Structures are given as structure tokens and as C-alpha cells.
PDB file of C-alpha atoms and ligand atoms in Angstrom:
ATOM      1  CA  MET B   1     -14.626   9.514  14.394  1.00 73.00           C
ATOM      2  CA  ALA B   2     -11.080   9.881  15.403  1.00 92.00           C
ATOM      3  CA  VAL B   3      -8.450  11.027  12.930  1.00 97.00           C
ATOM      4  CA  GLU B   4      -6.495   8.364  12.364  1.00 98.00           C
ATOM      5  CA  ARG B   5      -3.190   7.511  10.349  1.00 98.00           C
ATOM      6  CA  THR B   6      -2.636   4.560   8.068  1.00 99.00           C
ATOM      7  CA  LEU B   7       0.460   3.570   5.866  1.00 99.00           C
ATOM      8  CA  SER B   8       0.095   3.221   1.884  1.00 99.00           C
ATOM      9  CA  ILE B   9       2.215   1.999  -0.541  1.00 99.00           C
ATOM     10  CA  ILE B  10       1.872   2.726  -4.219  1.00 99.00           C
ATOM     11  CA  LYS B  11       3.664  -0.352  -5.630  1.00 99.00           C
ATOM     12  CA  PRO B  12       5.726  -1.252  -8.302  1.00 99.00           C
ATOM     13  CA  ASP B  13       3.380  -1.871 -11.275  1.00 99.00           C
ATOM     14  CA  ALA B  14       1.771   1.433 -10.487  1.00 99.00           C
ATOM     15  CA  THR B  15       4.919   3.314 -10.184  1.00 99.00           C
ATOM     16  CA  ALA B  16       6.542   1.589 -13.767  1.00 98.00           C
ATOM     17  CA  ARG B  17       3.129   3.134 -15.279  1.00 99.00           C
ATOM     18  CA  ASN B  18       3.576   6.448 -14.222  1.00 98.00           C
ATOM     19  CA  LEU B  19       0.347   6.472 -11.887  1.00 99.00           C
ATOM     20  CA  THR B  20       1.369   7.918  -8.754  1.00 98.00           C
ATOM     21  CA  GLY B  21      -0.454  11.053  -9.087  1.00 98.00           C
ATOM     22  CA  LYS B  22      -3.644   9.522 -10.205  1.00 98.00           C
ATOM     23  CA  ILE B  23      -3.825   7.206  -7.109  1.00 99.00           C
ATOM     24  CA  ASN B  24      -3.019   9.712  -5.558  1.00 99.00           C
ATOM     25  CA  ALA B  25      -5.695  11.726  -6.577  1.00 99.00           C
ATOM     26  CA  TYR B  26      -8.030   8.966  -5.819  1.00 99.00           C
ATOM     27  CA  LEU B  27      -6.707   9.266  -1.788  1.00 99.00           C
ATOM     28  CA  GLU B  28      -7.282  13.234  -1.863  1.00 98.00           C
ATOM     29  CA  ASP B  29     -10.607  13.025  -3.236  1.00 98.00           C
ATOM     30  CA  ALA B  30     -11.636  10.488  -0.356  1.00 98.00           C
ATOM     31  CA  ASP B  31     -10.377  13.094   2.327  1.00 98.00           C
ATOM     32  CA  LEU B  32      -7.371  11.399   3.178  1.00 98.00           C
ATOM     33  CA  ARG B  33      -4.229  14.033   3.629  1.00 98.00           C
ATOM     34  CA  PHE B  34      -0.642  12.941   2.721  1.00 98.00           C
ATOM     35  CA  VAL B  35       1.346  13.527   5.821  1.00 98.00           C
ATOM     36  CA  ALA B  36       4.417  11.739   4.826  1.00 99.00           C
ATOM     37  CA  GLN B  37       5.511  10.280   1.672  1.00 98.00           C
ATOM     38  CA  LYS B  38       9.102   8.750  -0.224  1.00 98.00           C
ATOM     39  CA  ARG B  39       9.928   6.887  -3.137  1.00 98.00           C
ATOM     40  CA  VAL B  40      12.153   3.727  -2.266  1.00 98.00           C
ATOM     41  CA  ARG B  41      13.406   0.814  -3.514  1.00 98.00           C
ATOM     42  CA  LEU B  42      12.805  -1.987  -0.830  1.00 98.00           C
ATOM     43  CA  THR B  43      15.529  -4.369   0.033  1.00 98.00           C
ATOM     44  CA  ARG B  44      14.654  -8.450  -0.123  1.00 98.00           C
ATOM     45  CA  GLU B  45      15.130  -7.946   3.786  1.00 98.00           C
ATOM     46  CA  GLN B  46      12.780  -5.338   4.513  1.00 98.00           C
ATOM     47  CA  ALA B  47      10.252  -6.805   1.860  1.00 98.00           C
ATOM     48  CA  GLU B  48      10.063 -10.062   3.921  1.00 98.00           C
ATOM     49  CA  THR B  49       9.796  -8.530   6.979  1.00 98.00           C
ATOM     50  CA  PHE B  50       6.834  -5.896   5.581  1.00 98.00           C
ATOM     51  CA  TYR B  51       5.278  -9.209   4.358  1.00 98.00           C
ATOM     52  CA  GLY B  52       6.409 -11.401   7.189  1.00 97.00           C
ATOM     53  CA  VAL B  53       2.836 -12.248   8.292  1.00 97.00           C
ATOM     54  CA  HIS B  54       2.327 -14.091   5.124  1.00 98.00           C
ATOM     55  CA  LYS B  55       5.520 -15.828   5.416  1.00 98.00           C
ATOM     56  CA  GLU B  56       3.912 -19.345   5.252  1.00 98.00           C
ATOM     57  CA  ARG B  57       1.856 -18.729   1.972  1.00 98.00           C
ATOM     58  CA  SER B  58       2.462 -19.895  -1.290  1.00 98.00           C
ATOM     59  CA  PHE B  59       2.821 -16.832  -2.536  1.00 98.00           C
ATOM     60  CA  PHE B  60       5.480 -15.511  -0.360  1.00 98.00           C
ATOM     61  CA  ASN B  61       8.566 -15.549  -2.522  1.00 98.00           C
ATOM     62  CA  GLU B  62       7.047 -14.027  -5.882  1.00 98.00           C
ATOM     63  CA  LEU B  63       5.500 -11.585  -3.456  1.00 98.00           C
ATOM     64  CA  VAL B  64       8.857 -10.266  -2.205  1.00 98.00           C
ATOM     65  CA  GLU B  65      10.228 -10.885  -5.851  1.00 98.00           C
ATOM     66  CA  TYR B  66       7.393  -8.057  -7.261  1.00 98.00           C
ATOM     67  CA  MET B  67       7.796  -5.705  -4.086  1.00 98.00           C
ATOM     68  CA  THR B  68      11.366  -5.348  -4.677  1.00 98.00           C
ATOM     69  CA  SER B  69      11.509  -5.345  -8.781  1.00 98.00           C
ATOM     70  CA  GLY B  70      10.593  -1.494  -9.010  1.00 98.00           C
ATOM     71  CA  PRO B  71      10.548   1.521  -6.718  1.00 98.00           C
ATOM     72  CA  VAL B  72       7.687   2.300  -4.505  1.00 99.00           C
ATOM     73  CA  VAL B  73       6.363   4.916  -2.870  1.00 99.00           C
ATOM     74  CA  VAL B  74       5.414   4.645   1.208  1.00 99.00           C
ATOM     75  CA  GLN B  75       3.258   7.335   2.288  1.00 98.00           C
ATOM     76  CA  VAL B  76       1.426   8.065   5.287  1.00 99.00           C
ATOM     77  CA  LEU B  77      -2.001   9.002   5.443  1.00 99.00           C
ATOM     78  CA  GLU B  78      -4.288  10.826   7.427  1.00 98.00           C
ATOM     79  CA  GLY B  79      -7.762  11.682   8.141  1.00 98.00           C
ATOM     80  CA  GLU B  80     -11.066  10.708   9.709  1.00 98.00           C
ATOM     81  CA  ASN B  81     -11.443   6.494   9.954  1.00 98.00           C
ATOM     82  CA  ALA B  82      -8.594   6.556   7.635  1.00 98.00           C
ATOM     83  CA  VAL B  83      -7.385   2.675   7.824  1.00 98.00           C
ATOM     84  CA  ALA B  84     -11.026   1.756   6.705  1.00 98.00           C
ATOM     85  CA  LYS B  85     -11.563   4.268   4.349  1.00 98.00           C
ATOM     86  CA  ASN B  86      -8.046   3.739   2.704  1.00 99.00           C
ATOM     87  CA  ARG B  87      -9.371  -0.074   2.266  1.00 98.00           C
ATOM     88  CA  GLU B  88     -12.543   1.003   0.724  1.00 98.00           C
ATOM     89  CA  VAL B  89     -10.756   3.333  -2.017  1.00 98.00           C
ATOM     90  CA  MET B  90      -8.579   0.436  -2.597  1.00 99.00           C
ATOM     91  CA  GLY B  91     -10.965  -2.091  -3.495  1.00 98.00           C
ATOM     92  CA  ALA B  92     -10.448  -6.339  -3.189  1.00 98.00           C
ATOM     93  CA  THR B  93      -7.312  -7.601  -2.947  1.00 98.00           C
ATOM     94  CA  ASN B  94      -8.120  -9.505  -6.220  1.00 98.00           C
ATOM     95  CA  PRO B  95      -8.924  -6.808  -8.303  1.00 98.00           C
ATOM     96  CA  ALA B  96     -11.771  -8.984 -10.549  1.00 98.00           C
ATOM     97  CA  ASN B  97     -13.599  -8.683  -7.228  1.00 98.00           C
ATOM     98  CA  ALA B  98     -13.146  -4.705  -6.857  1.00 98.00           C
ATOM     99  CA  ASP B  99     -15.829  -2.688  -6.559  1.00 98.00           C
ATOM    100  CA  GLU B 100     -16.375   0.171  -9.402  1.00 98.00           C
ATOM    101  CA  GLY B 101     -14.514   3.454  -9.262  1.00 98.00           C
ATOM    102  CA  THR B 102     -11.580   1.749  -6.715  1.00 99.00           C
ATOM    103  CA  ILE B 103      -7.665   1.863  -6.969  1.00 99.00           C
ATOM    104  CA  ARG B 104      -7.797  -1.980  -7.886  1.00 99.00           C
ATOM    105  CA  LYS B 105     -10.842  -2.183 -10.283  1.00 99.00           C
ATOM    106  CA  ASP B 106      -9.687   0.988 -12.064  1.00 99.00           C
ATOM    107  CA  PHE B 107      -5.771   0.329 -12.042  1.00 99.00           C
ATOM    108  CA  ALA B 108      -4.796  -3.140 -10.462  1.00 99.00           C
ATOM    109  CA  LEU B 109      -3.085  -5.884 -13.249  1.00 99.00           C
ATOM    110  CA  ASN B 110      -3.938  -8.841 -11.001  1.00 98.00           C
ATOM    111  CA  VAL B 111      -3.897 -10.288  -7.410  1.00 98.00           C
ATOM    112  CA  GLN B 112      -0.232  -9.930  -7.180  1.00 98.00           C
ATOM    113  CA  GLU B 113       0.239  -6.907  -8.974  1.00 98.00           C
ATOM    114  CA  ASN B 114      -2.385  -4.625  -7.423  1.00 99.00           C
ATOM    115  CA  SER B 115      -0.954  -1.185  -7.345  1.00 99.00           C
ATOM    116  CA  VAL B 116      -1.514  -0.587  -3.835  1.00 99.00           C
ATOM    117  CA  HIS B 117      -1.078  -1.812   0.010  1.00 98.00           C
ATOM    118  CA  GLY B 118      -3.212  -0.245   2.708  1.00 99.00           C
ATOM    119  CA  SER B 119      -2.740  -1.304   6.440  1.00 98.00           C
ATOM    120  CA  ASP B 120      -5.632  -3.528   7.558  1.00 98.00           C
ATOM    121  CA  SER B 121      -6.023  -2.407  10.955  1.00 98.00           C
ATOM    122  CA  ALA B 122      -5.191   0.773  13.183  1.00 98.00           C
ATOM    123  CA  GLU B 123      -2.817  -1.795  15.096  1.00 98.00           C
ATOM    124  CA  ASN B 124      -1.226  -2.657  11.834  1.00 98.00           C
ATOM    125  CA  ALA B 125      -0.921   0.815  10.520  1.00 98.00           C
ATOM    126  CA  ALA B 126       0.931   1.753  13.779  1.00 98.00           C
ATOM    127  CA  ILE B 127       3.555  -0.738  13.582  1.00 98.00           C
ATOM    128  CA  GLU B 128       3.919  -0.229   9.512  1.00 98.00           C
ATOM    129  CA  ILE B 129       4.228   3.380  10.007  1.00 98.00           C
ATOM    130  CA  ALA B 130       7.063   3.352  12.436  1.00 98.00           C
ATOM    131  CA  TYR B 131       8.613   0.755   9.981  1.00 98.00           C
ATOM    132  CA  PHE B 132       9.394   2.880   7.147  1.00 98.00           C
ATOM    133  CA  PHE B 133       9.294   6.753   9.101  1.00 98.00           C
ATOM    134  CA  ALA B 134      10.820   8.745  11.646  1.00 98.00           C
ATOM    135  CA  GLY B 135       8.683  10.757  13.806  1.00 97.00           C
ATOM    136  CA  THR B 136      10.120  13.364  12.121  1.00 98.00           C
ATOM    137  CA  GLU B 137       9.441  12.700   8.622  1.00 98.00           C
ATOM    138  CA  ILE B 138       5.782  12.817   9.626  1.00 98.00           C
ATOM    139  CA  VAL B 139       4.239  16.299   9.235  1.00 98.00           C
ATOM    140  CA  GLY B 140       0.529  16.826   9.703  1.00 95.00           C
TER     141      GLY B 140
HETATM  142  P1  DAT Y   1      -4.182  -6.884   0.761  1.00 91.77           P
HETATM  143  O1  DAT Y   1      -3.168  -6.025   0.231  1.00 91.77           O
HETATM  144  O2  DAT Y   1      -5.699  -6.249  -0.182  1.00 91.77           O
HETATM  145  O3  DAT Y   1      -4.217  -6.415   2.332  1.00 91.77           O
HETATM  146  P2  DAT Y   1      -3.170  -9.482   1.727  1.00 91.77           P
HETATM  147  O4  DAT Y   1      -2.961  -8.756   2.823  1.00 91.77           O
HETATM  148  O5  DAT Y   1      -4.040 -10.824   2.062  1.00 91.77           O
HETATM  149  O6  DAT Y   1      -4.094  -8.412   0.593  1.00 91.77           O
HETATM  150  O7  DAT Y   1      -1.823 -10.001   0.533  1.00 91.77           O
HETATM  151  C1  DAT Y   1      -0.944  -9.314   0.688  1.00 91.77           C
HETATM  152  C2  DAT Y   1      -0.382  -9.138  -0.605  1.00 91.77           C
HETATM  153  O8  DAT Y   1      -0.027 -10.541  -1.361  1.00 91.77           O
HETATM  154  C3  DAT Y   1      -1.608  -8.703  -1.428  1.00 91.77           C
HETATM  155  O9  DAT Y   1      -1.685  -7.567  -2.208  1.00 91.77           O
HETATM  156  C4  DAT Y   1      -0.904  -9.553  -3.043  1.00 91.77           C
HETATM  157  C5  DAT Y   1      -0.193 -10.502  -2.574  1.00 91.77           C
HETATM  158  N1  DAT Y   1      -1.532 -11.905  -2.495  1.00 91.77           N
HETATM  159  C6  DAT Y   1      -2.234 -12.094  -1.822  1.00 91.77           C
HETATM  160  N2  DAT Y   1      -3.256 -13.285  -1.850  1.00 91.77           N
HETATM  161  C7  DAT Y   1      -2.302 -13.686  -3.242  1.00 91.77           C
HETATM  162  C8  DAT Y   1      -2.940 -14.766  -4.212  1.00 91.77           C
HETATM  163  N3  DAT Y   1      -4.024 -15.564  -3.898  1.00 91.77           N
HETATM  164  N4  DAT Y   1      -1.773 -14.604  -4.898  1.00 91.77           N
HETATM  165  C9  DAT Y   1      -0.736 -13.847  -5.341  1.00 91.77           C
HETATM  166  N5  DAT Y   1      -0.502 -13.123  -4.786  1.00 91.77           N
HETATM  167  C10 DAT Y   1      -1.767 -12.807  -3.568  1.00 91.77           C
HETATM  168 MG1   MG Y   2      -3.082  -7.192   3.902  1.00 91.77          MG
END
């Protein structure tokens, strides 16, 4: 299994509840390492572009409103099989369906305010990482 990188975002519902450190502990406990991390407030344009794949979905406008409603923490995680491992630690999109011990099971409020984002493939991880970070900001 190769060492990979993936993009993670701690979403506004989690930053509002001061959960950044607790969520980061779940990620580190899964042997994911933070090789870049910054706290930002997304613009509407950034959120629309980032979630562009969902633009035809009924929840798109709400999603963009929500993602711009407060600060987020964008992170690059590195580790063995990092994309799949992060998705596993995150849990299902809807916390009602998330497994015990996952971030979303333990912290998410509902399907929208679900505390974290994680890239869903190595290809998308590369695109998402480049969207938020310059190469010089990532220190392995
Ligand atoms: P994930 O974040 O697990 O990759 P996704 O890519 O399907 O899930 O959707 C992106 C985000 O959009 C998700 O984290 C929350 C929101 N979302 C998805 N399905 C939704 C729904 N049925 N109602 C409201 N928001 C939804
Ligand atoms: Mg997704």
C-alpha cells in the first residue's frame, strides 16, 4: 500500500463547537499525519467551485451557504492508503448511517452539518489539494 495524500476539511459546524483538536486526534490516531493545515473562511466562489460536482443537486445552494457560514480548517493528510483511511475514519455522509467510533457518528449534527470533508479518490485528492495549497505550504 502506497503513502498517499488526501484533502480534509473541518467544516463550520465543527469549528463553531471548538472541535478541531478532537477531530484531529481521530485522524492522528488513524496514523494520518498533518502535512499542511490552515484556517480559512471560504468565499462563495471558492465553495461553489470546490463543490462544483454537486451543482445540479437540490441541496447545492444550502451547501454553499453552509460552507461559507463560518471558518473551516483545510488540511492535507498523509499516510498509507490515506484517501480510503480518511473516509473510513469520517464515517458515512449522513451521521445516522455512520459506524460507531467515526467522526461523523460522534460529532456530526445532520447530513449537511456533518463536520468533515474528505476527498473520495486519489485523483480528486490531487485536484482538491492543489485548489487550497501551494506546493511550498505542504511539508511532509
Ligand atoms: P461526502 O461529504 O460524504 O463526500 P457527498 O460528496 O455526497 O458526501 O456530498 C457533499 C456534501 O453535500 C455532504 O458532505 C453534505 C452535503 N449533502 C450530501 N447529500 C445531502 C443531502 N441529501 N442533503 C443535504 N446535504 C447533503
Ligand atoms: Mg464527497
